[in-house]
Coordinates of N, CA and C in Angstrom, one line a residue:
X1372 N 35.5 37.2 291.4 CA 36.0 38.5 290.9 C 37.1 38.2 289.9
X1373 N 37.1 38.9 288.8 CA 38.1 38.8 287.8 C 39.2 39.8 287.9
X1374 N 40.2 39.7 287.1 CA 41.3 40.6 287.2 C 40.8 42.0 286.8
X1375 N 40.0 42.1 285.7 CA 39.4 43.4 285.3 C 38.6 44.0 286.4
X1376 N 37.8 43.2 287.1 CA 37.0 43.8 288.3 C 38.0 44.3 289.4
X1377 N 39.0 43.6 289.6 CA 40.0 44.0 290.6 C 40.6 45.4 290.2
X1378 N 41.0 45.5 288.9 CA 41.6 46.7 288.4 C 40.6 47.8 288.5
X1379 N 39.3 47.6 288.2 CA 38.3 48.6 288.3 C 38.1 49.1 289.8
X1380 N 38.1 48.2 290.7 CA 37.9 48.5 292.1 C 39.1 49.3 292.6
X1381 N 40.3 48.9 292.3 CA 41.5 49.7 292.7 C 41.5 51.1 292.1
X1382 N 41.2 51.1 290.8 CA 41.1 52.4 290.1 C 40.1 53.3 290.7
X1383 N 39.0 52.8 291.0 CA 37.9 53.7 291.7 C 38.3 54.1 293.1
X1384 N 38.9 53.3 293.8 CA 39.2 53.6 295.2 C 40.4 54.5 295.4
X1385 N 41.4 54.5 294.4 CA 42.6 55.3 294.5 C 42.6 56.5 293.6
X1386 N 41.8 56.5 292.5 CA 41.8 57.6 291.6 C 42.9 57.4 290.5
X1387 N 43.6 56.3 290.5 CA 44.7 56.1 289.5 C 44.0 55.5 288.3
X1388 N 44.5 55.9 287.1 CA 43.8 55.4 285.9 C 44.0 53.9 285.7
X1389 N 43.0 53.2 285.0 CA 43.0 51.8 284.9 C 44.2 51.2 284.2
X1390 N 44.8 51.9 283.3 CA 46.0 51.4 282.6 C 47.1 51.2 283.5
X1391 N 47.4 52.2 284.4 CA 48.4 52.1 285.3 C 48.2 51.0 286.4
X1392 N 47.0 50.9 286.8 CA 46.6 49.9 287.8 C 46.8 48.5 287.1
X1393 N 46.4 48.3 285.9 CA 46.6 47.0 285.2 C 48.1 46.7 285.1
X1394 N 48.9 47.7 284.8 CA 50.4 47.4 284.7 C 50.9 47.0 286.0
X1395 N 50.5 47.6 287.1 CA 50.9 47.2 288.4 C 50.5 45.8 288.8
X1396 N 49.2 45.5 288.5 CA 48.7 44.1 288.8 C 49.4 43.1 288.0
X1397 N 49.6 43.4 286.7 CA 50.4 42.4 285.8 C 51.8 42.2 286.3
X1398 N 52.5 43.3 286.7 CA 53.8 43.3 287.2 C 53.9 42.4 288.5
X1399 N 53.0 42.6 289.4 CA 52.9 41.9 290.6 C 52.8 40.4 290.3
X1400 N 51.9 40.0 289.4 CA 51.7 38.6 289.1 C 53.0 38.0 288.4
X1401 N 53.6 38.8 287.6 CA 54.9 38.3 286.9 C 56.0 38.1 288.0
X1402 N 56.1 39.0 288.9 CA 57.1 38.8 290.0 C 56.8 37.6 290.9
X1403 N 55.6 37.4 291.2 CA 55.2 36.2 292.0 C 55.6 34.9 291.2
X1404 N 55.2 34.9 289.9 CA 55.6 33.7 289.0 C 57.1 33.5 289.0
X1405 N 57.8 34.6 288.8 CA 59.3 34.4 288.7 C 59.9 33.9 290.0
X1406 N 59.4 34.4 291.1 CA 59.8 33.9 292.4 C 59.5 32.4 292.6
X1407 N 58.3 32.0 292.3 CA 57.9 30.6 292.5 C 58.7 29.7 291.5
X1408 N 59.0 30.2 290.3 CA 59.8 29.4 289.3 C 61.2 29.2 289.9
X1409 N 61.7 30.2 290.6 CA 63.0 30.1 291.3 C 63.0 29.3 292.6
X1410 N 61.8 28.8 292.9 CA 61.6 28.0 294.2 C 61.7 28.9 295.4
X1411 N 61.4 30.2 295.2 CA 61.3 31.2 296.3 C 59.9 31.5 296.7
X1412 N 59.5 31.4 298.0 CA 58.2 31.7 298.4 C 58.0 33.2 298.5
X1413 N 56.8 33.6 298.4 CA 56.4 35.0 298.5 C 55.5 35.2 299.7
X1414 N 55.9 36.1 300.6 CA 55.2 36.3 301.9 C 54.6 37.7 301.9
X1415 N 53.2 37.8 302.1 CA 52.6 39.0 302.2 C 51.9 39.1 303.5
X1416 N 52.5 39.8 304.5 CA 52.0 39.8 305.9 C 50.5 40.3 305.9
X1417 N 49.7 39.5 306.6 CA 48.3 39.9 306.8 C 47.4 39.3 305.6
X1418 N 48.0 38.8 304.6 CA 47.3 38.3 303.4 C 47.5 36.8 303.3
X1419 N 48.8 36.4 303.1 CA 49.1 35.0 302.9 C 50.4 34.8 302.2
X1420 N 50.7 33.6 301.8 CA 51.9 33.2 301.2 C 51.7 32.4 299.9
X1421 N 52.4 32.8 298.9 CA 52.5 32.0 297.7 C 53.7 31.1 297.9
X1422 N 53.4 29.8 297.9 CA 54.5 28.8 298.2 C 54.6 27.8 297.1
X1423 N 55.8 27.1 297.1 CA 56.0 26.0 296.2 C 56.0 24.7 297.0
X1424 N 55.0 23.8 296.7 CA 54.9 22.6 297.4 C 55.5 21.5 296.6
X1425 N 56.2 20.6 297.3 CA 56.8 19.4 296.6 C 55.9 18.2 296.8
X1426 N 55.6 17.6 295.6 CA 54.8 16.4 295.6 C 55.7 15.2 295.4
X1427 N 55.5 14.2 296.2 CA 56.3 13.0 296.1 C 56.0 12.1 294.9
X1428 N 56.9 11.3 294.5 CA 56.6 10.4 293.4 C 55.5 9.4 293.8
X1429 N 54.7 9.0 292.9 CA 53.6 8.0 293.3 C 53.2 7.2 292.1
X1430 N 52.6 6.1 292.4 CA 52.0 5.2 291.3 C 50.5 5.4 291.3
X1431 N 50.0 5.7 290.0 CA 48.6 5.9 289.8 C 48.1 4.8 288.9
X1432 N 46.8 4.7 288.9 CA 46.1 3.7 288.0 C 45.3 4.3 287.0
X1433 N 45.3 3.8 285.8 CA 44.4 4.2 284.7 C 43.4 3.1 284.7
X1434 N 42.2 3.4 285.2 CA 41.2 2.4 285.4 C 40.6 1.9 284.1
X1435 N 40.5 2.8 283.1 CA 39.9 2.3 281.8 C 40.8 1.3 281.1
X1436 N 42.1 1.5 281.2 CA 43.1 0.6 280.5 C 43.6 -0.5 281.5
X1437 N 43.3 -0.4 282.8 CA 43.8 -1.3 283.8 C 45.3 -1.4 283.8
X1438 N 45.9 -0.2 283.8 CA 47.4 -0.1 283.9 C 47.8 0.8 285.0
X1439 N 49.1 0.7 285.3 CA 49.6 1.7 286.3 C 50.6 2.6 285.6
X1440 N 50.7 3.8 286.1 CA 51.7 4.7 285.6 C 52.4 5.3 286.8
X1441 N 53.7 5.6 286.6 CA 54.5 6.3 287.6 C 54.5 7.8 287.4
X1442 N 54.1 8.5 288.4 CA 54.1 10.0 288.4 C 55.3 10.4 289.1
X1443 N 56.2 11.1 288.5 CA 57.5 11.5 289.2 C 57.2 12.6 290.2
X1444 N 58.2 12.8 291.1 CA 58.1 13.9 292.0 C 58.1 15.2 291.3
X1445 N 57.3 16.2 291.7 CA 57.2 17.5 291.0 C 56.8 18.6 292.0
X1446 N 56.9 19.8 291.6 CA 56.6 21.0 292.4 C 55.3 21.6 291.9
X1447 N 54.5 22.1 292.8 CA 53.2 22.8 292.4 C 53.1 24.1 293.2
X1448 N 52.6 25.2 292.5 CA 52.4 26.4 293.3 C 51.1 26.3 294.2
X1449 N 51.1 27.0 295.3 CA 50.0 27.0 296.2 C 49.9 28.3 296.9
X1450 N 48.7 28.6 297.5 CA 48.5 29.8 298.3 C 48.1 29.3 299.7
X1451 N 48.7 29.9 300.7 CA 48.4 29.6 302.1 C 48.0 30.9 302.7
X1452 N 46.7 31.1 303.0 CA 46.2 32.4 303.6 C 46.7 32.6 305.0
X1453 N 46.9 33.9 305.3 CA 47.3 34.2 306.7 C 46.2 33.9 307.7
X1454 N 46.6 33.7 308.9 CA 45.6 33.4 310.0 C 44.5 34.5 310.1
X1455 N 44.9 35.8 310.0 CA 43.9 36.8 310.1 C 43.0 36.8 308.9
X1456 N 43.5 36.5 307.8 CA 42.7 36.4 306.6 C 41.7 35.3 306.7
X1457 N 42.1 34.1 307.2 CA 41.2 33.0 307.4 C 40.1 33.4 308.4
X1458 N 40.5 34.1 309.5 CA 39.5 34.5 310.5 C 38.4 35.4 309.9
X1459 N 38.8 36.3 309.1 CA 37.9 37.3 308.4 C 36.9 36.6 307.5
X1460 N 37.4 35.6 306.7 CA 36.6 34.9 305.8 C 35.6 34.0 306.5
X1461 N 36.1 33.3 307.6 CA 35.2 32.3 308.2 C 34.1 32.9 309.1
X1462 N 34.1 34.3 309.2 CA 33.0 34.9 310.0 C 31.7 34.7 309.4

């Protein structure tokens, strides 16, 4: 499902015009991004959490050049679904 399809579904089910729904969806995504950039997790009860995971530094290999490279510690965004969400999907 794409963002446009989500906007269409919300617009059809609520009766709100697509432009307003698109603004809300865009605003939601921007707020989640801002929070994660600030290393703050976003919790949506019954849905899941947008979290920042810390990856440890590691040594990787470039097989084609037969060299090793050091990958520094870094943060990545992740989504952790709520238990009830997992149960509904796994049925």
